PDB file of C-alpha atoms in Angstrom:
ATOM      1  CA  UNK A  25      -8.750  74.825  37.038  1.00  0.00           C
ATOM      2  CA  UNK A  26      -9.578  73.131  40.320  1.00  0.00           C
ATOM      3  CA  UNK A  27     -12.655  70.912  40.185  1.00  0.00           C
ATOM      4  CA  UNK A  28     -14.672  69.663  43.156  1.00  0.00           C
ATOM      5  CA  UNK A  29     -16.974  66.662  42.830  1.00  0.00           C
ATOM      6  CA  UNK A  30     -20.158  66.516  44.891  1.00  0.00           C
ATOM      7  CA  UNK A  31     -21.243  62.926  45.641  1.00  0.00           C
ATOM      8  CA  UNK A  32     -24.698  62.370  47.142  1.00  0.00           C
ATOM      9  CA  UNK A  33     -25.254  58.966  48.649  1.00  0.00           C
ATOM     10  CA  UNK A  34     -29.013  58.462  48.476  1.00  0.00           C
ATOM     11  CA  UNK A  35     -30.985  56.738  45.742  1.00  0.00           C
ATOM     12  CA  UNK A  36     -34.323  58.094  46.958  1.00  0.00           C
ATOM     13  CA  UNK A  37     -36.411  60.532  44.948  1.00  0.00           C
ATOM     14  CA  UNK A  38     -36.372  64.024  46.490  1.00  0.00           C
ATOM     15  CA  UNK A  39     -33.586  62.935  48.846  1.00  0.00           C
ATOM     16  CA  UNK A  40     -32.500  65.387  51.520  1.00  0.00           C
ATOM     17  CA  UNK A  41     -28.860  64.432  50.955  1.00  0.00           C
ATOM     18  CA  UNK A  42     -29.185  65.464  47.321  1.00  0.00           C
ATOM     19  CA  UNK A  43     -30.716  68.792  48.353  1.00  0.00           C
ATOM     20  CA  UNK A  44     -27.828  69.365  50.752  1.00  0.00           C
ATOM     21  CA  UNK A  45     -25.380  68.375  48.013  1.00  0.00           C
ATOM     22  CA  UNK A  46     -26.770  71.073  45.745  1.00  0.00           C
ATOM     23  CA  UNK A  47     -26.544  73.559  48.609  1.00  0.00           C
ATOM     24  CA  UNK A  48     -22.887  72.655  49.178  1.00  0.00           C
ATOM     25  CA  UNK A  49     -22.260  73.054  45.453  1.00  0.00           C
ATOM     26  CA  UNK A  50     -23.825  76.523  45.478  1.00  0.00           C
ATOM     27  CA  UNK A  51     -21.755  77.559  48.481  1.00  0.00           C
ATOM     28  CA  UNK A  52     -18.396  76.343  47.193  1.00  0.00           C
ATOM     29  CA  UNK A  53     -19.086  78.011  43.834  1.00  0.00           C
ATOM     30  CA  UNK A  54     -19.883  81.268  45.622  1.00  0.00           C
ATOM     31  CA  UNK A  55     -16.667  81.051  47.648  1.00  0.00           C
ATOM     32  CA  UNK A  56     -14.549  80.221  44.593  1.00  0.00           C
ATOM     33  CA  UNK A  57     -16.147  81.696  41.435  1.00  0.00           C
ATOM     34  CA  UNK A  58     -13.404  80.287  39.199  1.00  0.00           C
ATOM     35  CA  UNK A  59     -13.869  76.768  40.541  1.00  0.00           C
ATOM     36  CA  UNK A  60     -15.613  74.090  38.489  1.00  0.00           C
ATOM     37  CA  UNK A  61     -17.802  71.353  39.947  1.00  0.00           C
ATOM     38  CA  UNK A  62     -19.311  68.026  38.969  1.00  0.00           C
ATOM     39  CA  UNK A  63     -22.335  66.405  40.610  1.00  0.00           C
ATOM     40  CA  UNK A  64     -22.543  62.654  41.195  1.00  0.00           C
ATOM     41  CA  UNK A  65     -26.024  61.614  42.303  1.00  0.00           C
ATOM     42  CA  UNK A  66     -26.238  57.921  43.144  1.00  0.00           C
ATOM     43  CA  UNK A  67     -29.947  58.196  42.389  1.00  0.00           C
ATOM     44  CA  UNK A  68     -29.123  58.970  38.765  1.00  0.00           C
ATOM     45  CA  UNK A  69     -25.886  57.060  38.168  1.00  0.00           C
ATOM     46  CA  UNK A  70     -26.166  53.448  37.080  1.00  0.00           C
ATOM     47  CA  UNK A  71     -23.383  52.049  39.263  1.00  0.00           C
ATOM     48  CA  UNK A  72     -23.006  48.255  39.021  1.00  0.00           C
ATOM     49  CA  UNK A  73     -22.601  46.113  42.122  1.00  0.00           C
ATOM     50  CA  UNK A  74     -18.890  45.381  42.536  1.00  0.00           C
ATOM     51  CA  UNK A  75     -17.659  41.961  41.418  1.00  0.00           C
ATOM     52  CA  UNK A  76     -14.227  40.646  40.505  1.00  0.00           C
ATOM     53  CA  UNK A  77     -14.951  41.196  36.811  1.00  0.00           C
ATOM     54  CA  UNK A  78     -14.340  44.884  37.599  1.00  0.00           C
ATOM     55  CA  UNK A  79     -10.641  43.984  37.339  1.00  0.00           C
ATOM     56  CA  UNK A  80     -11.124  42.833  33.728  1.00  0.00           C
ATOM     57  CA  UNK A  81     -10.673  45.930  31.580  1.00  0.00           C
ATOM     58  CA  UNK A  82     -12.758  44.401  28.788  1.00  0.00           C
ATOM     59  CA  UNK A  83     -15.701  43.399  30.966  1.00  0.00           C
ATOM     60  CA  UNK A  84     -19.143  44.939  30.673  1.00  0.00           C
ATOM     61  CA  UNK A  85     -18.794  46.224  34.239  1.00  0.00           C
ATOM     62  CA  UNK A  86     -15.551  48.054  33.443  1.00  0.00           C
ATOM     63  CA  UNK A  87     -17.100  49.617  30.359  1.00  0.00           C
ATOM     64  CA  UNK A  88     -20.135  50.704  32.379  1.00  0.00           C
ATOM     65  CA  UNK A  89     -17.938  52.246  35.071  1.00  0.00           C
ATOM     66  CA  UNK A  90     -15.442  53.932  32.723  1.00  0.00           C
ATOM     67  CA  UNK A  91     -17.374  57.220  32.119  1.00  0.00           C
ATOM     68  CA  UNK A  92     -17.938  57.697  35.853  1.00  0.00           C
ATOM     69  CA  UNK A  93     -14.296  56.870  36.546  1.00  0.00           C
ATOM     70  CA  UNK A  94     -13.159  59.503  34.054  1.00  0.00           C
ATOM     71  CA  UNK A  95     -15.355  62.173  35.657  1.00  0.00           C
ATOM     72  CA  UNK A  96     -14.020  61.311  39.112  1.00  0.00           C
ATOM     73  CA  UNK A  97     -10.424  61.372  37.875  1.00  0.00           C
ATOM     74  CA  UNK A  98     -10.978  64.890  36.545  1.00  0.00           C
ATOM     75  CA  UNK A  99     -11.856  66.129  40.058  1.00  0.00           C
ATOM     76  CA  UNK A 100      -9.312  67.360  42.599  1.00  0.00           C
ATOM     77  CA  UNK A 101     -11.412  66.899  45.735  1.00  0.00           C
ATOM     78  CA  UNK A 102     -14.839  65.760  46.851  1.00  0.00           C
ATOM     79  CA  UNK A 103     -17.776  66.575  49.075  1.00  0.00           C
ATOM     80  CA  UNK A 104     -19.527  63.334  50.046  1.00  0.00           C
ATOM     81  CA  UNK A 105     -23.029  63.712  51.466  1.00  0.00           C
ATOM     82  CA  UNK A 106     -24.041  60.584  53.348  1.00  0.00           C
ATOM     83  CA  UNK A 107     -27.527  59.924  54.708  1.00  0.00           C
ATOM     84  CA  UNK A 108     -28.016  57.757  57.764  1.00  0.00           C
ATOM     85  CA  UNK A 109     -30.073  54.648  57.103  1.00  0.00           C
ATOM     86  CA  UNK A 110     -30.726  52.585  60.247  1.00  0.00           C
ATOM     87  CA  UNK A 111     -27.556  54.015  61.761  1.00  0.00           C
ATOM     88  CA  UNK A 112     -25.424  53.059  58.763  1.00  0.00           C
ATOM     89  CA  UNK A 113     -24.041  54.451  55.528  1.00  0.00           C
ATOM     90  CA  UNK A 114     -26.151  53.234  52.561  1.00  0.00           C
ATOM     91  CA  UNK A 115     -24.817  50.092  50.920  1.00  0.00           C
ATOM     92  CA  UNK A 116     -24.777  51.687  47.473  1.00  0.00           C
ATOM     93  CA  UNK A 117     -22.498  54.497  48.725  1.00  0.00           C
ATOM     94  CA  UNK A 118     -20.086  51.924  50.145  1.00  0.00           C
ATOM     95  CA  UNK A 119     -20.300  50.090  46.809  1.00  0.00           C
ATOM     96  CA  UNK A 120     -19.527  53.327  44.956  1.00  0.00           C
ATOM     97  CA  UNK A 121     -16.390  53.842  47.042  1.00  0.00           C
ATOM     98  CA  UNK A 122     -15.432  50.202  46.472  1.00  0.00           C
ATOM     99  CA  UNK A 123     -15.667  50.753  42.718  1.00  0.00           C
ATOM    100  CA  UNK A 124     -13.110  53.593  42.928  1.00  0.00           C
ATOM    101  CA  UNK A 125     -10.091  51.269  42.908  1.00  0.00           C
ATOM    102  CA  UNK A 126      -8.261  52.605  39.835  1.00  0.00           C
ATOM    103  CA  UNK A 127      -6.830  55.783  41.352  1.00  0.00           C
ATOM    104  CA  UNK A 128      -9.780  58.043  40.466  1.00  0.00           C
ATOM    105  CA  UNK A 129      -9.970  59.518  43.959  1.00  0.00           C
ATOM    106  CA  UNK A 130      -6.573  58.454  45.284  1.00  0.00           C
ATOM    107  CA  UNK A 131      -4.822  60.943  47.565  1.00  0.00           C
ATOM    108  CA  UNK A 132      -7.493  63.553  46.968  1.00  0.00           C
ATOM    109  CA  UNK A 133      -9.249  65.256  49.902  1.00  0.00           C
ATOM    110  CA  UNK A 134     -12.830  64.405  50.732  1.00  0.00           C
ATOM    111  CA  UNK A 135     -15.157  66.285  53.049  1.00  0.00           C
ATOM    112  CA  UNK A 136     -17.916  64.263  54.691  1.00  0.00           C
ATOM    113  CA  UNK A 137     -21.365  65.676  55.382  1.00  0.00           C
ATOM    114  CA  UNK A 138     -23.699  63.475  57.402  1.00  0.00           C
ATOM    115  CA  UNK A 139     -27.445  63.925  56.977  1.00  0.00           C
ATOM    116  CA  UNK A 140     -30.092  62.790  59.455  1.00  0.00           C
ATOM    117  CA  UNK A 141     -33.840  63.325  59.642  1.00  0.00           C
ATOM    118  CA  UNK A 142     -33.495  63.233  63.429  1.00  0.00           C
ATOM    119  CA  UNK A 143     -30.626  63.725  65.860  1.00  0.00           C
ATOM    120  CA  UNK A 144     -28.349  61.000  64.451  1.00  0.00           C
ATOM    121  CA  UNK A 145     -25.827  61.100  61.648  1.00  0.00           C
ATOM    122  CA  UNK A 146     -22.625  60.298  63.531  1.00  0.00           C
ATOM    123  CA  UNK A 147     -22.380  56.550  62.882  1.00  0.00           C
ATOM    124  CA  UNK A 148     -22.091  56.794  59.065  1.00  0.00           C
ATOM    125  CA  UNK A 149     -19.290  59.354  59.474  1.00  0.00           C
ATOM    126  CA  UNK A 150     -17.384  56.960  61.742  1.00  0.00           C
ATOM    127  CA  UNK A 151     -18.118  54.042  59.404  1.00  0.00           C
ATOM    128  CA  UNK A 152     -16.767  55.810  56.336  1.00  0.00           C
ATOM    129  CA  UNK A 153     -13.695  57.051  58.198  1.00  0.00           C
ATOM    130  CA  UNK A 154     -12.986  53.461  59.246  1.00  0.00           C
ATOM    131  CA  UNK A 155     -13.724  51.508  56.079  1.00  0.00           C
ATOM    132  CA  UNK A 156     -14.393  53.877  53.192  1.00  0.00           C
ATOM    133  CA  UNK A 157     -10.869  54.482  51.940  1.00  0.00           C
ATOM    134  CA  UNK A 158      -8.675  51.360  52.045  1.00  0.00           C
ATOM    135  CA  UNK A 159      -8.178  50.681  48.334  1.00  0.00           C
ATOM    136  CA  UNK A 160      -9.367  53.973  46.910  1.00  0.00           C
ATOM    137  CA  UNK A 161      -7.003  56.091  49.068  1.00  0.00           C
ATOM    138  CA  UNK A 162      -9.505  58.928  49.389  1.00  0.00           C
ATOM    139  CA  UNK A 163      -8.285  61.283  52.131  1.00  0.00           C
ATOM    140  CA  UNK A 164     -11.083  62.302  54.479  1.00  0.00           C
ATOM    141  CA  UNK A 165     -10.573  65.702  56.015  1.00  0.00           C
ATOM    142  CA  UNK A 166     -10.814  65.596  59.824  1.00  0.00           C
ATOM    143  CA  UNK A 167     -13.361  68.408  59.671  1.00  0.00           C
ATOM    144  CA  UNK A 168     -16.762  66.940  58.816  1.00  0.00           C
ATOM    145  CA  UNK A 169     -20.300  68.221  59.293  1.00  0.00           C
ATOM    146  CA  UNK A 170     -23.591  66.640  60.368  1.00  0.00           C
ATOM    147  CA  UNK A 171     -26.899  68.213  59.383  1.00  0.00           C
ATOM    148  CA  UNK A 172     -29.475  66.990  61.898  1.00  0.00           C
ATOM    149  CA  UNK A 173     -33.231  67.509  61.535  1.00  0.00           C
ATOM    150  CA  UNK A 174     -32.257  68.203  57.950  1.00  0.00           C
ATOM    151  CA  UNK A 175     -35.793  68.803  56.675  1.00  0.00           C
ATOM    152  CA  UNK A 176     -35.868  72.028  58.700  1.00  0.00           C
ATOM    153  CA  UNK A 177     -32.564  73.387  57.354  1.00  0.00           C
ATOM    154  CA  UNK A 178     -32.115  75.903  54.527  1.00  0.00           C
ATOM    155  CA  UNK A 179     -35.817  75.949  53.665  1.00  0.00           C
ATOM    156  CA  UNK A 180     -36.974  79.319  55.056  1.00  0.00           C
ATOM    157  CA  UNK A 181     -37.286  82.350  52.743  1.00  0.00           C
ATOM    158  CA  UNK A 182     -35.154  84.172  55.300  1.00  0.00           C
ATOM    159  CA  UNK A 183     -32.269  82.095  56.732  1.00  0.00           C
ATOM    160  CA  UNK A 184     -32.724  81.124  60.362  1.00  0.00           C
ATOM    161  CA  UNK A 185     -30.000  81.705  62.928  1.00  0.00           C
ATOM    162  CA  UNK A 186     -29.125  77.998  62.700  1.00  0.00           C
ATOM    163  CA  UNK A 187     -29.025  78.175  58.880  1.00  0.00           C
ATOM    164  CA  UNK A 188     -26.555  81.044  59.070  1.00  0.00           C
ATOM    165  CA  UNK A 189     -24.410  79.333  61.691  1.00  0.00           C
ATOM    166  CA  UNK A 190     -24.220  76.091  59.733  1.00  0.00           C
ATOM    167  CA  UNK A 191     -23.489  77.933  56.487  1.00  0.00           C
ATOM    168  CA  UNK A 192     -20.582  79.748  58.115  1.00  0.00           C
ATOM    169  CA  UNK A 193     -19.181  76.449  59.345  1.00  0.00           C
ATOM    170  CA  UNK A 194     -19.738  74.936  55.902  1.00  0.00           C
ATOM    171  CA  UNK A 195     -17.755  77.784  54.348  1.00  0.00           C
ATOM    172  CA  UNK A 196     -14.918  77.099  56.779  1.00  0.00           C
ATOM    173  CA  UNK A 197     -14.848  73.399  55.871  1.00  0.00           C
ATOM    174  CA  UNK A 198     -15.200  73.989  52.131  1.00  0.00           C
ATOM    175  CA  UNK A 199     -12.303  76.429  52.206  1.00  0.00           C
ATOM    176  CA  UNK A 200     -10.103  73.752  53.742  1.00  0.00           C
ATOM    177  CA  UNK A 201     -11.300  71.298  51.095  1.00  0.00           C
ATOM    178  CA  UNK A 202     -10.506  73.536  48.139  1.00  0.00           C
ATOM    179  CA  UNK A 203      -7.131  74.631  49.491  1.00  0.00           C
ATOM    180  CA  UNK A 204      -6.219  71.007  50.223  1.00  0.00           C
ATOM    181  CA  UNK A 205      -7.377  69.983  46.758  1.00  0.00           C
ATOM    182  CA  UNK A 206      -5.043  72.534  45.206  1.00  0.00           C
ATOM    183  CA  UNK A 207      -2.151  71.666  47.525  1.00  0.00           C
ATOM    184  CA  UNK A 208      -2.342  67.896  46.984  1.00  0.00           C
ATOM    185  CA  UNK A 209      -1.870  68.038  43.202  1.00  0.00           C
ATOM    186  CA  UNK A 210       1.917  68.518  43.339  1.00  0.00           C
ATOM    187  CA  UNK A 211       2.187  65.966  46.154  1.00  0.00           C
ATOM    188  CA  UNK A 212       0.441  63.302  44.054  1.00  0.00           C
ATOM    189  CA  UNK A 213       2.647  64.108  41.096  1.00  0.00           C
ATOM    190  CA  UNK A 214       5.776  63.754  43.227  1.00  0.00           C
ATOM    191  CA  UNK A 215       4.890  60.781  45.427  1.00  0.00           C
ATOM    192  CA  UNK A 216       2.010  58.715  44.077  1.00  0.00           C
ATOM    193  CA  UNK A 217       2.898  55.177  42.915  1.00  0.00           C
ATOM    194  CA  UNK A 218      -0.279  53.161  42.473  1.00  0.00           C
ATOM    195  CA  UNK A 219       1.417  50.555  40.297  1.00  0.00           C
ATOM    196  CA  UNK A 220       3.634  49.413  43.140  1.00  0.00           C
ATOM    197  CA  UNK A 221       1.136  50.046  45.940  1.00  0.00           C
ATOM    198  CA  UNK A 222      -2.328  49.457  44.520  1.00  0.00           C
ATOM    199  CA  UNK A 223      -3.982  48.282  47.742  1.00  0.00           C
ATOM    200  CA  UNK A 224      -4.021  49.755  51.217  1.00  0.00           C
ATOM    201  CA  UNK A 225      -2.761  47.708  54.162  1.00  0.00           C
TER     202      UNK A 225
END
């Protein structure tokens, strides 16, 4: 069964990115009733700050990361919801992606959703496209979304015209994600060689 992981990049209580992550989870489950999902909230996960001891399999850091790594490895694709903090992706989200250096997310599709309380949200998308995948080999889909003025979205008892428009676009992007997740499994099995090529260039 295909499994999609939802990763929300805020550690704030009542974070908008977490709310949007749950909305994305609801929508992908509605589109694909037989799909399974897992939810990775960086507010709840105790992710250590990366250090070289991560490479020591017997270190406390490796043991702490192991359960998260296993959950990620069980997923076939990811939705990553990234808030914009001072025009940047949060440091703990970048750290989370840095921790994924053991093939957990390698050559699996990822869909980016930017979240902004105002009219921003583009810089974190560009930042993660540029530097969020080198040694984890996560494959960002070219089709991302940005939810601007996010506090006003998906909150009305009756969906607004903008809510409906964004949900339709979200469905389009999630469909690509799930189909890519299913298609990439055989490709990984045939081509992936992380022993020989552990690090990106």
